[in-house]
Amino acid sequence: MTQTAQAFVERTVTTPPAVPRSRWDRQSRAENRAAYLFLSPWIIGMVAIVAVPMIMSLYLSFTDYNLLQAPEWVGLDNYTRLLEDPRYLQALGVTATYVAVSVPLQLAFALALAMILNRGLRGLTFYRGAYYLPSLIGASVAIAILWRNLFGTDGLVNDGLALFGIETRSWISDPDTALGTLILLNIWTFGAPMIIFLAGLRQIPAVYYEAAAVDGAGPIRRFVNVTFPLLTPIIFFNVILQVINAFQAFTQAFVISGGTGGPVDSTLIYSVYLYSEGFVNFRMGYASAMAWILVVIIAALTGINFLLSRFWVHYED
Amino acid sequence: MDRQLSRRQILGTGLFLGSAALLAACGSPAPRASSSSGKPSGTLRMSWWGADDRHERTQAALAAFEERYPGVTVKAEFTGDFQGYADKLSTQIAGNSAPDVIQMSGQFIAAYATRGALLDLNQYMPPIDVAAWDKAAVAEATYDDGVRGLSVGRDGYACFYDKGELDALGIATPAPDWNWDDFESILSDVVSAGGKYRYGCSDGGGRYEVLTVFLRQNGSDLFIDDKPAFTADQVADLWDYWGGLREKGLIVTPDIQAAWTKALDATPLVQGLAAFEFASSSTLLNLRSLVPSEVGINPLPYSTDGEAGQVVRSPMYFSAYGRSKNPDAAALLIDFLLNDPEAAEILGTTRSIPTSPEARDAIADLLTDDDKASAAYLDVLDEAGAVPISPLPAAFNDFDAALIRTYQEVMFGRTSSKEGAKRLVDEADRLFA
């Protein structure tokens, strides 16, 4: 698991090119040209699909732009309005809850299952595939509609509860439970972190466990003192990835709430509000400002995570 | 000259030629595929929402149009549910790729018309011929000094109910001039009779149609001159009335109401949960196909002192997209669908009783019993002194969402009706400032 750390390091360190002597000048320039030529499909894609739209949206975030008429410069207006917008603050709160609850639960679930699957069960490949499947389809519209039906008034969940005589209700249209169904859906897509955990568990040398067993450590001791510390780089990696993912959740909340973020804005996840401001209410400048604040929030959280990682992530070397 | 340089030259020349061609393509005016004098030709796109009946009839009418004008092909884009259509249209307009002819709702025509997304149809008369039309009907969707859409049909707000079930339970059907007290006692009869419906009605407190009628009965209106015209007290009164019905178990619970998505098949009446429902009268045809027993139609309840406050309106308009490459053909199609007798016979009343006098005459002998019921209901509204709706302002969608949201807070008991109503008025003031 030092590989992950190394990858992080390698990305940031660039070796300065040796100063070319005039003899080699022409040849190295030719090589550079060839390199850029080969890179060009990627560079063109990066510029056209990522960089230009990003710069455009940064510009638009300082304008009043309704998509149909030319944008009008308004300076920081959009950003100051955001701070006074109760729905925006609500969206921030809902998203924070969503991330803070679903990511730890999802990772705990993924780790627990990875440890069970790591034991070499019969038919292991089948189980791995079966548990990975929700990750592939969890963000799709079809699953969101399935969820809507599961937790609706006539849904399967209510049918099950009715067997035990429990009063039924529509889970997705009750403001107390609607966000819970979304969190459950996110937890259910634990397959991707699970696979990464599995790979990490495989790399822990068996000698550590043997040594611990000889010293009389039980399963809990072995997890706390061997598995967990050696797995921290993987956990760290998964935390970063899943936090970013969770902040960008959209499809599930959009489909399940019918595009409104309702009831009572209880499922008004950040990107749902952003979408509805930009594409439904035609306030694209305002929506762009929201998008940029989201970028800053995610970047800041990732930075904080990296700082905190010094205190709990152990690299084995 | 070495090889690299010549290669670069080739590359440069290629890039120049390529970009020149691109720039040229952007710079030249879009070719007009047709002119008012010549034969119309080219391809048009048209979009609408509705039920299967409307899809079939509209596609048949488009085929008749293509037969009449062999140079023109029309691509149909239709959507079943209203909300999905609204989402799709807003994305298309945002992406400069909307269809040439658009079925517009009164709920969002202002939002597009005031942002320059729709053609001024005044510039296309002819081919559109409105000589026989009522002047007020032509001017109904006038925004920014232009006619941004022409009314397809006429309908009004209505209260629907399961007449078959009421008959079976021995409950008298409501009189046209019933009031809100009568409404409550009928709901109470339905619920206590213990028939197939657990509830009497859906929750009308968050419906702008109900609010509009209620406000008119109290000497005001939802919007006057594009500004909200109601007070927090008026809204709170309406919400308290519905709160009383909820406490007595006469209307659906908040979670059922919150699951309603504006789709007709998601209404409590169609789902078999409640006997009464509010909708526009043009949905009668669709409701009758969705509800197994006979569906009755009545005006919304009057105030207890006999004020009717009823609303007639155009449920939809045909508009032409402002960036249409073929506006003349689009206008020709709009005229065909609105006024042509052949089209009228194919379309029938799938978009309610036509506004165009020519179309109305053409189908006079073809009306089914359901159509006659719709037409008769318009007469009932006329007798009740119903007044056309004041045009919904551009920020109506925002307002409607705020109404539903604040009412949900009241429904779920998160805030009092007074506090919620105050918040709604504050938000409306901000939206229409």
XYZ file of C-alpha atoms in Angstrom:
750
model
C 0.000 0.000 0.000
C 2.971 2.136 -0.311
C 2.107 2.155 -3.986
C -0.699 4.596 -3.434
C 1.558 6.881 -1.476
C 4.238 6.638 -4.107
C 1.742 7.469 -6.793
C 0.775 10.577 -4.860
C 4.405 11.576 -4.546
C 5.304 10.812 -8.114
C 2.555 13.005 -9.399
C 3.838 16.043 -7.579
C 7.548 15.631 -8.210
C 8.746 16.494 -11.684
C 12.321 16.135 -12.699
C 13.678 19.336 -14.277
C 14.816 18.670 -17.853
C 18.536 18.719 -18.441
C 19.685 21.857 -20.225
C 20.107 20.759 -23.842
C 23.423 21.446 -25.458
C 23.215 23.113 -28.859
C 24.266 19.867 -30.578
C 21.306 18.025 -29.243
C 19.041 20.987 -29.539
C 17.413 20.214 -32.818
C 16.887 16.554 -32.099
C 15.345 17.101 -28.699
C 13.026 19.745 -30.072
C 11.914 17.315 -32.733
C 11.255 14.765 -30.022
C 9.234 17.280 -28.066
C 7.179 17.999 -31.102
C 6.496 14.324 -31.601
C 5.550 14.027 -27.966
C 3.066 16.876 -28.215
C 1.679 15.409 -31.393
C 1.001 12.134 -29.632
C -0.401 13.962 -26.641
C -2.614 16.178 -28.762
C -5.787 14.057 -28.655
C -5.683 14.235 -24.885
C -4.655 17.884 -24.737
C -7.357 18.951 -27.184
C -9.916 16.982 -25.209
C -8.702 18.434 -21.930
C -8.805 21.986 -23.221
C -12.091 21.744 -25.104
C -14.059 19.610 -22.672
C -12.576 20.583 -19.299
C -10.498 23.744 -19.267
C -12.603 26.012 -21.494
C -15.949 25.143 -19.874
C -14.380 25.605 -16.444
C -13.035 29.045 -17.294
C -16.381 29.912 -18.885
C -18.260 28.877 -15.763
C -15.873 30.877 -13.586
C -16.628 33.907 -15.738
C -20.371 33.201 -15.700
C -20.343 32.972 -11.919
C -19.733 36.723 -11.871
C -22.605 37.424 -14.256
C -26.366 37.427 -14.447
C -26.971 34.915 -17.209
C -30.334 33.376 -18.169
C -28.972 31.154 -20.968
C -31.004 32.953 -23.613
C -29.612 36.457 -23.478
C -26.027 37.704 -23.193
C -24.517 37.469 -19.690
C -24.331 40.684 -17.688
C -21.420 41.371 -15.318
C -22.580 41.654 -11.686
C -19.308 41.164 -9.810
C -19.629 39.236 -6.561
C -23.435 39.546 -6.416
C -24.097 35.847 -6.945
C -21.730 34.887 -4.144
C -23.155 37.338 -1.622
C -26.706 36.319 -2.542
C -25.830 32.679 -1.902
C -24.988 33.421 1.705
C -28.446 34.925 2.229
C -30.344 32.226 0.345
C -32.097 29.969 2.876
C -32.552 27.222 0.300
C -28.841 27.268 -0.451
C -28.003 26.937 3.222
C -30.547 24.130 3.453
C -28.855 22.397 0.497
C -25.477 22.740 2.220
C -26.884 21.192 5.399
C -28.579 18.313 3.580
C -25.420 17.562 1.609
C -23.238 17.688 4.723
C -25.546 15.219 6.488
C -25.603 13.011 3.434
C -21.810 12.897 3.176
C -21.130 12.646 6.915
C -23.553 9.761 7.450
C -23.306 7.769 4.254
C -19.532 7.741 3.677
C -18.446 6.243 7.057
C -21.291 3.707 7.000
C -20.582 2.772 3.419
C -16.861 2.278 4.128
C -17.514 0.290 7.320
C -19.849 -1.939 5.368
C -17.347 -2.322 2.538
C -14.536 -3.208 4.951
C -16.638 -5.718 6.878
C -17.672 -7.504 3.696
C -14.156 -7.394 2.285
C -12.882 -9.126 5.434
C -15.540 -11.818 5.165
C -14.836 -12.336 1.471
C -11.095 -12.415 2.181
C -11.472 -15.678 4.045
C -11.593 -17.798 0.916
C -15.218 -18.845 0.822
C -16.540 -21.334 -1.668
C -17.842 -19.510 -4.752
C -15.895 -16.400 -3.819
C -15.836 -14.947 -7.329
C -19.610 -15.133 -7.475
C -19.990 -13.228 -4.199
C -17.468 -10.626 -5.229
C -19.335 -10.058 -8.464
C -22.692 -9.993 -6.714
C -21.595 -7.441 -4.137
C -19.823 -5.310 -6.709
C -22.890 -5.090 -8.944
C -24.716 -2.347 -6.976
C -21.697 -0.075 -7.462
C -22.040 -0.340 -11.198
C -25.763 0.328 -11.344
C -26.386 2.315 -8.152
C -26.129 5.742 -9.754
C -28.451 4.852 -12.613
C -31.933 6.187 -13.199
C -33.353 2.670 -13.205
C -32.163 1.998 -9.662
C -33.452 5.346 -8.457
C -36.877 4.491 -9.849
C -36.648 1.061 -8.235
C -35.835 2.785 -4.936
C -38.760 5.127 -5.369
C -41.056 2.153 -5.738
C -39.476 0.166 -2.911
C -39.994 2.964 -0.420
C -43.243 4.404 -1.813
C -46.673 4.051 -0.239
C -47.364 0.736 -1.990
C -43.720 -0.313 -1.942
C -42.125 -3.585 -0.996
C -40.744 -2.140 2.247
C -44.240 -1.261 3.420
C -45.550 -4.658 2.373
C -42.843 -6.236 4.515
C -43.556 -3.991 7.498
C -47.289 -4.590 7.161
C -46.635 -8.295 7.806
C -45.517 -7.301 11.280
C -48.421 -4.934 11.732
C -46.267 -1.831 11.562
C -48.013 1.351 10.440
C -46.923 2.078 6.879
C -46.138 5.377 5.238
C -44.414 6.690 2.172
C -40.755 6.760 3.146
C -39.679 8.891 0.209
C -42.329 11.562 0.677
C -41.979 11.976 4.427
C -39.428 14.712 5.221
C -38.168 12.748 8.240
C -37.189 9.659 6.259
C -36.634 10.807 2.664
C -32.944 11.620 3.079
C -32.486 8.312 4.923
C -33.573 6.374 1.842
C -30.981 8.261 -0.227
C -28.255 7.527 2.315
C -29.254 3.863 2.286
C -28.952 3.826 -1.495
C -25.452 5.290 -1.305
C -24.375 2.787 1.345
C -25.720 0.000 -0.850
C -23.188 0.935 -3.548
C -20.295 -0.248 -1.374
C -18.821 -2.517 -4.067
C -16.071 -0.266 -5.404
C -14.437 0.487 -2.022
C -14.950 -3.172 -1.095
C -12.874 -4.368 -4.043
C -10.118 -1.915 -3.110
C -10.219 -3.113 0.503
C -10.025 -6.712 -0.678
C -6.909 -5.938 -2.685
C -5.421 -4.194 0.365
C -6.187 -7.094 2.688
C -4.479 -9.457 0.276
C -1.258 -7.503 0.612
C -0.950 -7.769 4.371
C 1.792 -10.377 4.958
C 0.506 -13.470 6.764
C 3.573 -13.449 9.053
C 2.139 -10.556 11.047
C -0.992 -12.511 11.835
C 1.050 -15.585 12.702
C 3.250 -13.559 15.037
C 0.205 -11.958 16.643
C -1.465 -15.338 17.072
C 1.668 -16.713 18.712
C 1.536 -13.786 21.129
C -1.991 -14.793 21.986
C -3.923 -12.020 20.170
C -7.595 -12.765 19.517
C -9.484 -11.736 16.364
C -10.270 -8.246 17.713
C -6.683 -7.591 18.784
C -5.473 -8.811 15.409
C -7.848 -6.409 13.643
C -6.958 -3.432 15.826
C -3.193 -3.979 15.891
C -2.455 -5.578 12.537
C -5.210 -5.215 9.950
C -6.299 -1.675 10.663
C -2.872 0.029 10.824
C -1.666 -1.731 7.691
C -4.872 -0.876 5.895
C -4.894 2.837 6.742
C -3.470 3.986 3.384
C -6.284 2.119 1.633
C -8.886 3.515 4.009
C -7.505 6.986 3.402
C -7.704 6.500 -0.349
C -11.308 5.287 -0.098
C -12.308 8.155 2.183
C -10.980 10.728 -0.286
C -12.702 9.057 -3.216
C -16.049 8.462 -1.554
C -16.267 11.931 -0.014
C -15.767 13.467 -3.453
C -18.301 11.062 -4.919
C -20.885 11.762 -2.255
C -20.603 15.521 -2.680
C -21.414 15.112 -6.340
C -24.467 12.876 -5.844
C -27.257 13.891 -8.179
C -29.198 11.218 -10.057
C -30.632 9.422 -7.045
C -31.884 12.563 -5.308
C -33.186 14.050 -8.547
C -35.184 11.004 -9.585
C -36.472 10.061 -6.152
C -37.694 13.567 -5.336
C -39.094 14.150 -8.816
C -36.525 16.875 -9.450
C -37.713 19.080 -6.581
C -35.465 18.062 -3.685
C -38.677 17.699 -1.695
C -40.573 17.089 0.455
C -39.855 20.332 2.330
C -36.388 20.448 0.729
C -35.351 17.454 2.822
C -33.526 15.858 -0.138
C -32.263 19.102 -1.646
C -28.773 17.817 -2.347
C -26.279 20.402 -3.580
C -26.233 19.346 -7.229
C -30.022 19.059 -7.359
C -30.391 22.681 -6.260
C -27.603 23.698 -8.624
C -29.322 21.959 -11.520
C -32.723 23.416 -10.783
C -31.352 26.952 -10.468
C -29.346 26.635 -13.682
C -31.560 24.656 -15.991
C -35.076 25.030 -14.608
C -35.064 28.594 -13.311
C -32.476 29.800 -15.857
C -30.133 31.401 -13.331
C -26.966 30.009 -14.849
C -24.717 32.673 -13.332
C -26.012 31.831 -9.877
C -25.643 28.105 -10.565
C -22.059 28.639 -11.755
C -21.226 30.406 -8.501
C -22.657 27.412 -6.638
C -20.543 25.050 -8.726
C -17.388 26.981 -7.902
C -18.119 27.016 -4.197
C -18.595 23.246 -4.402
C -15.194 22.930 -6.067
C -13.633 24.975 -3.271
C -15.406 22.939 -0.568
C -14.279 19.623 -2.048
C -10.722 20.877 -2.544
C -10.572 22.202 1.023
C -11.952 18.998 2.510
C -9.499 16.921 0.500
C -6.659 19.159 1.680
C -7.748 18.830 5.303
C -7.963 15.069 4.848
C -4.385 15.011 3.592
C -3.211 17.077 6.560
C -5.035 14.873 9.054
C -3.723 11.745 7.355
C -0.314 12.377 8.941
C -1.795 11.487 12.288
C -3.486 8.222 11.446
C -2.229 6.834 8.165
C 0.755 4.495 8.457
C 2.892 3.679 5.501
C 4.756 0.425 5.843
C 8.348 1.500 5.341
C 13.793 24.000 -46.317
C 13.777 20.984 -44.098
C 11.084 18.400 -43.727
C 9.724 19.568 -40.412
C 9.103 23.036 -41.708
C 7.239 21.882 -44.763
C 5.167 19.575 -42.629
C 4.368 22.474 -40.380
C 3.384 24.513 -43.388
C 1.016 21.828 -44.504
C -0.407 21.602 -41.043
C -0.801 25.355 -40.841
C -2.468 25.606 -44.214
C -4.801 22.792 -43.277
C -5.708 24.435 -40.002
C -6.293 27.740 -41.745
C -8.524 26.221 -44.374
C -10.382 24.200 -41.785
C -11.022 27.120 -39.490
C -11.879 29.378 -42.420
C -14.535 26.914 -43.501
C -15.830 26.771 -39.933
C -15.904 30.528 -39.571
C -17.590 30.845 -42.913
C -20.226 28.365 -41.823
C -20.846 30.353 -38.661
C -20.902 33.690 -40.444
C -23.261 33.053 -43.315
C -26.941 33.584 -42.617
C -28.939 30.416 -42.152
C -30.466 29.443 -45.470
C -34.211 29.954 -45.428
C -35.643 26.670 -46.530
C -38.865 28.304 -47.586
C -40.317 31.714 -48.232
C -43.873 32.941 -48.057
C -44.088 33.061 -51.830
C -42.352 29.821 -52.735
C -43.277 26.283 -51.889
C -42.568 25.392 -48.260
C -39.923 22.753 -47.757
C -37.502 21.426 -45.212
C -37.728 19.582 -41.929
C -39.590 20.712 -38.828
C -39.618 19.394 -35.289
C -42.651 19.644 -33.075
C -42.977 18.695 -29.409
C -45.908 18.181 -27.075
C -46.872 16.397 -23.888
C -50.001 14.355 -23.272
C -51.613 10.954 -23.186
C -51.646 8.288 -25.913
C -54.801 9.640 -27.519
C -53.092 12.973 -28.118
C -49.968 11.285 -29.508
C -51.971 9.276 -32.035
C -54.170 12.144 -33.158
C -51.316 14.623 -33.415
C -49.161 12.253 -35.443
C -52.106 11.659 -37.783
C -52.555 15.425 -38.149
C -48.833 15.838 -38.891
C -49.119 13.155 -41.580
C -52.017 15.091 -43.128
C -49.851 18.229 -43.070
C -47.008 16.442 -44.845
C -49.453 15.228 -47.465
C -50.733 18.760 -48.025
C -47.196 20.185 -48.255
C -45.075 17.384 -49.764
C -41.807 19.308 -49.336
C -42.060 19.411 -45.548
C -41.348 16.630 -43.107
C -42.260 16.981 -39.447
C -40.473 15.069 -36.712
C -42.606 14.463 -33.651
C -41.164 14.614 -30.132
C -43.709 13.739 -27.493
C -43.571 13.094 -23.780
C -46.112 11.429 -21.537
C -45.862 13.444 -18.366
C -45.962 17.166 -17.950
C -43.028 17.551 -15.553
C -40.747 15.479 -17.780
C -41.767 17.618 -20.739
C -41.056 20.814 -18.827
C -37.579 19.559 -17.830
C -36.763 18.439 -21.353
C -37.954 21.668 -22.947
C -35.950 23.858 -20.580
C -32.819 21.848 -21.337
C -33.456 22.046 -25.084
C -34.002 25.787 -24.985
C -30.906 26.244 -22.821
C -28.939 24.236 -25.379
C -30.312 26.137 -28.397
C -31.868 22.964 -29.762
C -35.583 23.360 -29.094
C -38.158 22.140 -31.644
C -39.583 24.556 -34.213
C -43.151 24.202 -32.998
C -43.686 23.862 -29.255
C -46.790 23.034 -27.278
C -46.530 25.597 -24.475
C -48.137 25.552 -21.082
C -49.590 28.722 -19.587
C -47.423 27.861 -16.589
C -44.149 28.551 -18.349
C -44.856 30.456 -21.557
C -44.027 33.755 -19.834
C -40.627 32.479 -18.722
C -39.611 31.806 -22.330
C -41.528 34.625 -23.995
C -39.919 37.339 -21.863
C -36.440 35.963 -22.531
C -36.725 36.132 -26.274
C -36.951 32.394 -26.904
C -40.196 32.537 -28.888
C -41.081 34.088 -32.239
C -43.532 36.953 -32.511
C -46.328 35.236 -34.430
C -47.671 38.659 -35.517
C -44.879 38.609 -38.097
C -46.283 35.392 -39.561
C -49.901 36.404 -40.251
C -50.214 35.149 -42.998
C -49.672 32.236 -43.158
C -51.408 32.196 -39.781
C -54.953 33.443 -40.244
C -56.756 34.659 -37.150
C -59.304 36.904 -38.891
C -62.195 34.898 -37.450
C -60.741 34.742 -33.935
C -61.853 36.635 -30.892
C -59.389 39.550 -30.549
C -58.811 38.895 -26.853
C -57.962 35.249 -27.583
C -55.297 36.282 -30.102
C -53.710 38.734 -27.685
C -53.790 36.373 -24.693
C -50.108 35.404 -24.822
C -48.732 38.838 -25.689
C -45.334 39.471 -24.136
C -42.709 42.046 -25.102
C -45.105 43.504 -27.710
C -45.358 40.232 -29.583
C -47.798 37.339 -29.804
C -45.646 34.531 -28.413
C -48.205 31.771 -28.677
C -51.738 31.114 -29.889
C -54.346 29.496 -27.693
C -55.113 25.915 -28.729
C -58.207 25.383 -26.643
C -60.316 26.541 -23.743
C -60.860 24.991 -20.384
C -61.323 25.919 -16.749
C -60.424 24.765 -13.285
C -62.655 21.949 -12.119
C -63.368 19.550 -9.310
C -63.625 15.949 -10.454
C -65.220 13.129 -8.500
C -66.003 9.445 -8.774
C -69.706 9.679 -9.605
C -70.109 5.910 -9.807
C -68.906 5.502 -6.224
C -71.064 8.363 -4.909
C -74.118 6.808 -6.575
C -73.258 3.409 -5.136
C -72.968 4.884 -1.642
C -76.227 6.788 -2.074
C -74.567 10.169 -1.688
C -76.143 12.987 -3.706
C -73.841 14.463 -6.362
C -72.887 18.077 -5.672
C -74.827 20.999 -7.161
C -72.840 23.349 -9.471
C -73.115 26.171 -6.937
C -72.038 24.198 -3.860
C -69.860 25.911 -1.275
C -66.890 24.956 0.906
C -69.229 23.799 3.744
C -71.066 21.489 1.328
C -67.681 20.248 0.183
C -66.710 19.294 3.721
C -69.998 17.517 4.418
C -69.770 15.485 1.192
C -66.201 14.439 2.023
C -67.386 13.476 5.475
C -70.191 11.359 3.949
C -67.700 9.614 1.636
C -65.266 8.784 4.433
C -67.881 7.633 6.951
C -69.678 5.510 4.325
C -66.525 3.380 4.193
C -66.662 2.731 0.445
C -63.658 2.055 -1.723
C -61.983 5.389 -0.923
C -60.249 5.872 2.383
C -60.123 9.652 1.934
C -62.519 12.237 0.550
C -60.121 14.394 -1.445
C -56.490 15.211 -2.135
C -55.005 18.118 -0.166
C -55.820 21.327 -2.048
C -53.946 23.751 0.211
C -50.801 23.747 -1.923
C -52.573 23.957 -5.291
C -52.291 27.315 -6.991
C -55.580 26.670 -8.812
C -57.438 26.282 -5.513
C -55.646 29.283 -4.047
C -56.607 31.388 -7.083
C -60.314 30.554 -6.811
C -60.233 31.086 -3.049
C -58.582 34.484 -3.472
C -61.093 35.532 -6.145
C -63.905 34.598 -3.782
C -62.327 36.960 -1.270
C -62.061 39.912 -3.620
C -58.459 39.445 -4.709
C -56.511 37.290 -7.164
C -53.265 35.339 -7.340
C -51.514 37.855 -9.617
C -52.544 41.302 -10.754
C -50.267 42.979 -13.317
C -47.550 40.345 -12.811
C -47.404 40.970 -9.047
C -48.744 38.752 -6.275
C -52.039 40.187 -5.027
C -52.646 38.233 -1.822
C -51.910 38.696 1.865
C -50.459 36.240 4.350
C -53.762 36.222 6.261
C -55.701 35.147 3.187
C -53.288 32.297 2.537
C -53.363 31.260 6.197
C -57.201 31.198 6.114
C -57.155 28.798 3.185
C -54.535 26.608 4.850
C -56.473 26.540 8.111
C -59.553 25.340 6.225
C -57.538 22.451 4.723
C -55.848 21.813 8.064
C -59.304 21.295 9.581
C -60.199 18.756 6.890
C -56.907 16.954 7.501
C -57.478 16.736 11.255
C -60.881 15.188 10.623
C -59.279 12.606 8.317
C -61.267 13.815 5.308
C -58.283 14.425 3.010
C -55.136 12.437 2.264
C -52.226 12.403 4.722
C -49.220 14.708 4.105
C -46.945 11.903 2.867
C -49.473 10.860 0.220
C -49.913 14.478 -0.880
C -46.134 15.018 -0.966
C -45.739 12.054 -3.313
C -47.945 13.761 -5.918
C -45.803 14.773 -8.895
C -48.312 16.722 -11.026
C -48.824 13.667 -13.201
C -52.482 12.770 -13.653
C -51.915 9.084 -12.979
C -50.238 9.947 -9.660
C -53.307 11.742 -8.288
C -55.049 10.148 -5.287
C -58.272 9.834 -7.335
C -56.595 7.720 -10.029
C -54.709 5.725 -7.397
C -57.952 4.829 -5.693
C -57.214 6.768 -2.505
C -59.626 9.719 -2.636
C -62.977 10.381 -4.326
C -62.451 14.083 -5.221
C -59.627 15.783 -7.148
C -58.839 19.202 -8.617
C -57.602 19.512 -12.194
C -58.310 21.499 -15.323
C -61.474 20.524 -17.157
C -59.568 19.431 -20.270
C -58.247 16.429 -18.348
C -61.784 14.984 -18.211
C -61.143 12.759 -21.218
C -57.924 11.343 -19.753
C -59.389 10.943 -16.284
C -62.282 8.947 -17.693
C -59.840 6.514 -19.241
C -57.854 6.212 -15.980
C -60.712 5.859 -13.481
C -62.777 2.687 -13.858
C -66.130 4.183 -12.805
C -67.955 7.258 -14.080
C -66.207 10.586 -13.422
C -68.293 13.671 -12.626
C -67.205 17.291 -13.112
C -68.207 20.322 -11.074
C -66.959 23.860 -10.457
C -64.760 24.388 -7.419
C -66.852 25.072 -4.303
C -68.124 28.651 -3.928
C -67.531 30.743 -0.845
C -70.213 30.448 1.831
C -71.583 33.848 0.823
C -72.038 32.621 -2.738
C -69.024 34.100 -4.536
C -68.083 31.829 -7.462
C -64.568 33.062 -8.305
C -64.203 30.475 -11.084
C -61.376 30.485 -13.632
C -61.305 29.868 -17.390
C -58.055 29.800 -19.296
C -56.126 28.380 -22.202
C -54.443 25.221 -21.011
C -51.870 25.454 -23.761
C -50.547 27.414 -26.682
C -48.672 26.645 -29.860
C -45.471 28.662 -30.067
C -42.673 28.843 -32.615
C -39.082 28.649 -31.414
C -37.147 31.898 -31.782
C -34.134 30.184 -33.325
C -36.156 28.114 -35.779
C -34.342 27.703 -39.093
C -37.638 27.433 -40.876
C -40.051 29.902 -39.254
C -42.359 30.173 -42.266
C -42.998 26.455 -42.386
C -43.383 26.436 -38.590
C -46.035 29.147 -38.850
C -47.736 27.228 -41.629
C -47.885 24.167 -39.379
C -49.283 26.173 -36.463
C -52.009 27.581 -38.687
C -52.804 24.105 -40.019
C -53.105 22.588 -36.544
C -55.189 25.452 -35.174
C -57.514 26.391 -38.036
C -57.604 23.773 -40.762
C -60.892 21.818 -40.796
C -59.140 18.607 -41.821
C -56.694 18.889 -38.904
C -59.517 19.841 -36.540
C -61.427 16.688 -37.439
C -58.369 14.531 -36.792
C -57.409 16.269 -33.543
C -60.930 16.503 -32.129
C -60.827 17.740 -28.550
C -57.562 16.090 -27.555
C -56.357 19.574 -26.537
C -59.787 20.599 -25.177
C -62.531 22.537 -27.000
C -60.677 24.477 -29.758
C -60.275 28.235 -29.449
C -60.313 28.708 -33.218
C -63.903 29.275 -34.498
C -63.120 27.433 -37.754
C -61.920 24.379 -35.863
C -64.889 24.494 -33.497
C -67.311 24.565 -36.435
C -65.486 21.710 -38.139
C -65.916 19.360 -35.198
C -69.350 20.512 -34.028
C -71.015 17.351 -35.344
C -68.275 15.013 -34.174
C -68.393 15.700 -30.443
C -68.521 12.615 -28.242
C -70.461 12.511 -24.984
C -67.263 13.323 -23.072
C -66.612 16.296 -25.349
C -70.143 17.495 -24.826
C -69.626 17.203 -21.082
C -66.492 19.374 -21.385
C -68.325 21.910 -23.540
C -71.270 21.897 -21.155
C -68.881 22.502 -18.273
C -67.544 25.607 -20.026
C -71.157 26.809 -20.241
C -71.555 26.164 -16.518
C -68.463 28.269 -15.863
C -69.812 31.009 -18.132
C -73.037 31.064 -16.152
C -71.017 31.247 -12.944
C -69.379 34.380 -14.339
C -65.938 32.810 -14.627
C -63.221 35.287 -15.577
C -60.124 34.367 -17.650
C -57.003 33.802 -15.604
C -54.638 36.716 -15.319
C -51.454 35.766 -17.247
C -48.971 33.909 -15.083
C -45.760 35.925 -14.658
C -42.316 34.751 -15.762
C -41.285 33.633 -12.264
C -44.454 31.556 -11.836
C -42.557 28.266 -11.669
C -40.475 29.566 -8.785
C -43.619 30.730 -7.059
C -45.416 27.425 -7.570
C -42.452 25.512 -6.122
C -42.385 27.868 -3.133
C -46.131 27.420 -2.588
C -45.811 23.634 -2.597
C -42.740 23.744 -0.348
C -44.109 26.109 2.296
C -47.424 24.293 2.331
C -45.582 21.021 2.872
C -43.945 22.542 5.932
C -47.385 23.423 7.259
C -48.816 20.009 6.299
C -46.084 18.138 8.104
C -46.549 20.391 11.133
C -43.086 21.916 10.916
C -44.472 25.411 11.059
C -47.813 27.095 11.760
C -50.095 28.165 8.933
C -49.544 31.824 9.891
C -45.760 31.548 9.890
C -45.746 29.504 6.651
C -48.064 31.951 4.892
C -45.886 34.858 5.964
C -42.830 33.100 4.574
C -44.616 32.449 1.271
C -45.572 36.099 0.929
C -42.007 37.174 1.717
C -40.641 34.785 -0.875
C -43.205 35.925 -3.460
C -42.240 39.544 -2.801
C -38.617 38.644 -3.439
C -39.440 36.725 -6.629
C -41.513 39.493 -8.126
C -39.553 42.459 -6.780
